[in-house]
Coordinates of C-alpha atoms in Angstrom, one line a residue:
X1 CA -10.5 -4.8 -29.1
X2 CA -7.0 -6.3 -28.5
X3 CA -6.3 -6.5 -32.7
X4 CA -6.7 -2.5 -32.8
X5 CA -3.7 -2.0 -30.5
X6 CA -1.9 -4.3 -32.8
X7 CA -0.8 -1.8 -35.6
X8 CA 0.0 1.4 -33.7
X9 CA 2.3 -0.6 -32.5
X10 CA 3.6 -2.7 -35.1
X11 CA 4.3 0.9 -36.8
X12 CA 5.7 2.5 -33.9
X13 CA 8.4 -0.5 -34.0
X14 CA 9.2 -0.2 -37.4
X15 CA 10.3 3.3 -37.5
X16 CA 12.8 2.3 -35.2
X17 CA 14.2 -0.6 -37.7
X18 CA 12.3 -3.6 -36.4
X19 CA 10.4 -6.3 -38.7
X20 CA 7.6 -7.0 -36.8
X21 CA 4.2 -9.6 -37.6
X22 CA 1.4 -10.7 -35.3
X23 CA 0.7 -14.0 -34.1
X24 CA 4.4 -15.8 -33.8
X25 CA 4.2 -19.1 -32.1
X26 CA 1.2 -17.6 -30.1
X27 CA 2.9 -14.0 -29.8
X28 CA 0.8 -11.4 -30.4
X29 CA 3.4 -9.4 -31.9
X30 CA 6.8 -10.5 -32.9
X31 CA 9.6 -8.3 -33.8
X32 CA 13.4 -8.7 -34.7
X33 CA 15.9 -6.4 -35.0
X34 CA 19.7 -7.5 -35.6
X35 CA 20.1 -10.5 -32.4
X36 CA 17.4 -8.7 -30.7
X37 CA 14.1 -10.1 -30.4
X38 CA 10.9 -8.5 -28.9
X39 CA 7.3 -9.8 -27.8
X40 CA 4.2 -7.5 -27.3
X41 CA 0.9 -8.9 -25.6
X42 CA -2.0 -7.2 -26.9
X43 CA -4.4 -6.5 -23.4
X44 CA -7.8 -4.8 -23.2
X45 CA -6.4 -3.9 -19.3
X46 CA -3.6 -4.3 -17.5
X47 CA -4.1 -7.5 -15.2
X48 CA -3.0 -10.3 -13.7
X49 CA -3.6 -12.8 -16.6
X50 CA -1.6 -10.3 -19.1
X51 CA 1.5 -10.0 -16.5
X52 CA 1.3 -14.1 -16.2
X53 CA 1.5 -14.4 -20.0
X54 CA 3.7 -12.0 -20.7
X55 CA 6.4 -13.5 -18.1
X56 CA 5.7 -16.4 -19.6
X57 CA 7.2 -14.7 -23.1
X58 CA 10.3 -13.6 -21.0
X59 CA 11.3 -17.7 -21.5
X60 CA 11.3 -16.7 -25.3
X61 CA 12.2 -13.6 -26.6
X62 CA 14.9 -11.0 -24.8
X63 CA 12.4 -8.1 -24.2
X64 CA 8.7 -8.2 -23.7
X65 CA 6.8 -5.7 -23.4
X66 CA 2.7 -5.7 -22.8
X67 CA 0.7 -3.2 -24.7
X68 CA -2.7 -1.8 -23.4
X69 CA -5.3 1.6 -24.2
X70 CA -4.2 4.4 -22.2
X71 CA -6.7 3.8 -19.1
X72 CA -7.7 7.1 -17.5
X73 CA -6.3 6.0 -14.0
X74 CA -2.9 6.1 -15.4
X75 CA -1.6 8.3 -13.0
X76 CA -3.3 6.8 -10.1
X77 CA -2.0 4.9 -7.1
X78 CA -3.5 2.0 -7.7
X79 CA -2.4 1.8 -11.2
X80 CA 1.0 3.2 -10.8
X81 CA 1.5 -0.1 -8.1
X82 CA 0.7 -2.2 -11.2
X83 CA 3.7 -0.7 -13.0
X84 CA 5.6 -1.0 -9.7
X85 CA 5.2 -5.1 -10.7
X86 CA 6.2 -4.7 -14.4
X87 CA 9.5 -3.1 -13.4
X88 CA 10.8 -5.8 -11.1
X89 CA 9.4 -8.4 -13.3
X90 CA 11.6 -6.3 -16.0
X91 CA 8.7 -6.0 -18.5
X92 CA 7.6 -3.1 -20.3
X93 CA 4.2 -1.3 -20.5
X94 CA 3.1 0.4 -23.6
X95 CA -0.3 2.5 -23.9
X96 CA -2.3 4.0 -26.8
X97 CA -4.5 6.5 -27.2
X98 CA -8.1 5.2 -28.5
X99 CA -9.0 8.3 -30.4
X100 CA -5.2 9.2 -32.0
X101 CA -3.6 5.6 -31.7
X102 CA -0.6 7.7 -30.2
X103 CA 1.8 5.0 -29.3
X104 CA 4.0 5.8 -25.8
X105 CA 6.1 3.7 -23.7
X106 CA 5.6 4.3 -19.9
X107 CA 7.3 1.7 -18.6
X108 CA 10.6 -0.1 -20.4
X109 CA 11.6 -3.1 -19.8
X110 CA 14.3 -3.5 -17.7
X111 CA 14.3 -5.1 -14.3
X112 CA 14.4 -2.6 -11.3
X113 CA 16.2 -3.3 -8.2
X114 CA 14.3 -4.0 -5.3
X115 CA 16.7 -2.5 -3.1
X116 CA 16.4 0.7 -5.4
X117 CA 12.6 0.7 -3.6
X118 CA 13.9 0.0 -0.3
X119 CA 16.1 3.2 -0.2
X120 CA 13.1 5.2 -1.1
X121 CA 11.1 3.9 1.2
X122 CA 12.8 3.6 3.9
X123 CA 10.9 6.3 6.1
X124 CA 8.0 3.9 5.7
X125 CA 9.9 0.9 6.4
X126 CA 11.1 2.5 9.5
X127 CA 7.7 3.4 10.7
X128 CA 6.3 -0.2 10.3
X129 CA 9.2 -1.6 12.4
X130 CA 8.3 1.4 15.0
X131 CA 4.6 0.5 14.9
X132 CA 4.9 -3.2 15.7
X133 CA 7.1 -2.5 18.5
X134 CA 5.2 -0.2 19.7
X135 CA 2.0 -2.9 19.9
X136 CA 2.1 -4.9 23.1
X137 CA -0.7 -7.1 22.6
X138 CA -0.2 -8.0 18.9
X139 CA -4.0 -9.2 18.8
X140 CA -4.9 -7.7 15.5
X141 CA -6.4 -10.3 12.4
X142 CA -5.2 -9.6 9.2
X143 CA -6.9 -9.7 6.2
X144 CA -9.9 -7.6 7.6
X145 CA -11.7 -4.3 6.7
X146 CA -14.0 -1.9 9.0
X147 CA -12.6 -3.5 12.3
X148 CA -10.9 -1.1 14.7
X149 CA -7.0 -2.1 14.8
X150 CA -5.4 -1.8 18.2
X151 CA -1.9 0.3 17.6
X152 CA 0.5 1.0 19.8
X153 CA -1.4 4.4 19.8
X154 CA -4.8 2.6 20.9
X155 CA -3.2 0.8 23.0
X156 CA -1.7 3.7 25.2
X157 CA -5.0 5.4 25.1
X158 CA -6.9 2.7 26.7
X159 CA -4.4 2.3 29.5
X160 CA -4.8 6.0 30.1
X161 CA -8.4 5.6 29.9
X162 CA -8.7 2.6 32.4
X163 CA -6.2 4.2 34.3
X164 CA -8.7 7.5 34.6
X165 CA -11.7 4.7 35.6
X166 CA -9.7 3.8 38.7
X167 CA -9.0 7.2 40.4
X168 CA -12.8 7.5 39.6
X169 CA -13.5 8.6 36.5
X170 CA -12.4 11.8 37.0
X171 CA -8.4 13.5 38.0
X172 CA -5.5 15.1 37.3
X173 CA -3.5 14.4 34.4
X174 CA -0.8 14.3 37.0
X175 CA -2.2 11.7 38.5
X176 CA -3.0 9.5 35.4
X177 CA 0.8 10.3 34.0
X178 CA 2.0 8.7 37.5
X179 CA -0.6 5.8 37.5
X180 CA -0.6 5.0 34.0
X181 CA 3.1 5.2 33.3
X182 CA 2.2 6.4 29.8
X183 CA 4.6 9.9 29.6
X184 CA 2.2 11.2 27.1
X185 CA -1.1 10.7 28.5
X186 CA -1.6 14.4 28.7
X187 CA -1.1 14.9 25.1
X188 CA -3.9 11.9 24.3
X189 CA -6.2 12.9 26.8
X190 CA -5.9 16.5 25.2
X191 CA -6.2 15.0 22.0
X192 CA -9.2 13.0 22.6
X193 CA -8.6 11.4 19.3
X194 CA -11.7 8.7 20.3
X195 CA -13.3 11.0 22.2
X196 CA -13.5 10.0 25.2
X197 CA -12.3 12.3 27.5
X198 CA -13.6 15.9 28.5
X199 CA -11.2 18.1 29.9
X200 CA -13.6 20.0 33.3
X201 CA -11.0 22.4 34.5
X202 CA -7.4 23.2 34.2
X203 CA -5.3 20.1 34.4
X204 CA -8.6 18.0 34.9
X205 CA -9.8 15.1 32.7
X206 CA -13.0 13.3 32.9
X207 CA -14.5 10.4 31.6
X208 CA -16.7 10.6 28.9
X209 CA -20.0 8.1 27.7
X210 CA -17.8 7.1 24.9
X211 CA -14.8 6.1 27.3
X212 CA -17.1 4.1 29.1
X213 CA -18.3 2.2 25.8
X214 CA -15.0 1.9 24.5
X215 CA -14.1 0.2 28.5
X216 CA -16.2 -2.7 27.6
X217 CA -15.7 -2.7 23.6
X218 CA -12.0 -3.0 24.4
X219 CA -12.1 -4.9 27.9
X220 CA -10.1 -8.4 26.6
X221 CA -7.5 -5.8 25.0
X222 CA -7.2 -3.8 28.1
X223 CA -7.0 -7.4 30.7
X224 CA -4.1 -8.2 28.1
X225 CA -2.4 -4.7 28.5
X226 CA -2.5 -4.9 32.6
X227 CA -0.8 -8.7 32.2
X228 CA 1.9 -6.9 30.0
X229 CA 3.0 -8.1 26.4
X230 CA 5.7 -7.4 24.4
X231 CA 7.2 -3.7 23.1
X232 CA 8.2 -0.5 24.4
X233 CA 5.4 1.6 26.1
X234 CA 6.2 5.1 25.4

């Protein structure tokens, strides 16, 4: 329960020199120390409730932190992305221990820069900017999970592939470079990241059942491909 996070922490606090008490004008836990005041919110889990009050608390007191049980996903992506939102929020995370009550602060309170995260991530950043350009069609829904996106990756395979369909099925990857205009169509076809190509002979790709699926499964895509979109093809 929230009340048995309440002194750990109080404790932890007060070796430090703060005078702390629970349940200040709705705080959970209140403390003062010389000009500086602090607020605690007392969560069973870190969520989006406990962020919304305790931002609330930032119009109040000069540091808030919200203190939780040490959840065993800790270390986990998904939970480390919740601190993610406490630090540019600037509020602090504090966990303890169910068994020992060890207090620890994983998170202070301090507001980090966004452009801090930018830097770090900006070989990402790049790649999404790549990615989009990459996409002629731009024809994917957001929002979705389980569908098939089109990327500019899918998109160059299915113009090698109905590229293969029109000099029969079967040819050189020569031939489909020249046709298709896609300079690595070899290295997809040898790929066959979908599956559906079959390479018969030295230099000589075929179509497989799959291809021939994925021709009508992808036909709309593939009409908007021939009219041309937007992006760089290679």
């Amino acid at each position: 329960m929230e009340k048995d996070l309440f002194l750990p922490i109080k404790k932890y606090f007060e070796q430090y020199g703060y005078v702390a008490d629970g349940e200040v004008g709705d705080i959970d836990l209140y403390m003062e120390k010389g000009d500086e005041s602090v607020a605690v919110e007392l969560k069973v889990k870190l969520d989006f409730r406990s962020v919304q009050q305790a931002a609330q608390r930032q119009k109040l007191v000069d540091t808030v932190f919200i203190g939780i049980f040490k959840p065993k996903d800790l270390n986990s992506r998904s939970f480390q992305d919740k601190i993610y939102i406490l630090k540019r929020l600037g509020i602090g995370l504090i966990v303890v221990s169910k068994r020992m009550k060890t207090v620890e602060i994983v998170s202070e309170p301090v507001v980090s820069e966004l452009q801090n995260y930018k830097n770090r991530n900006k070989r990402k950043k790049d790649a999404i900017s790549e990615e989009f350009k990459k996409r002629r069609t731009k024809s994917n829904t957001g929002g979705v999970r389980g569908e098939k996106l089109i990327t500019g990756y899918r998109e160059d395979a299915l113009l090698v592939l109905d590229t293969l369909a029109e000099l029969g099925g079967v040819a050189t990857t020569k031939a489909v470079r020249e046709q298709s205009g896609i300079k690595r169509s070899t290295d997809i076809m040898h790929a066959n990241y979908y599956g559906w190509f079959s390479n018969v002979d030295r230099g000589i790709y075929k179509i497989r059942q799959a291809g021939y699926d994925a021709l009508e499964e992808f036909e709309d895509t593939i009409y908007l491909l021939r009219r041309g979109g937007t992006g760089s093809s290679n």
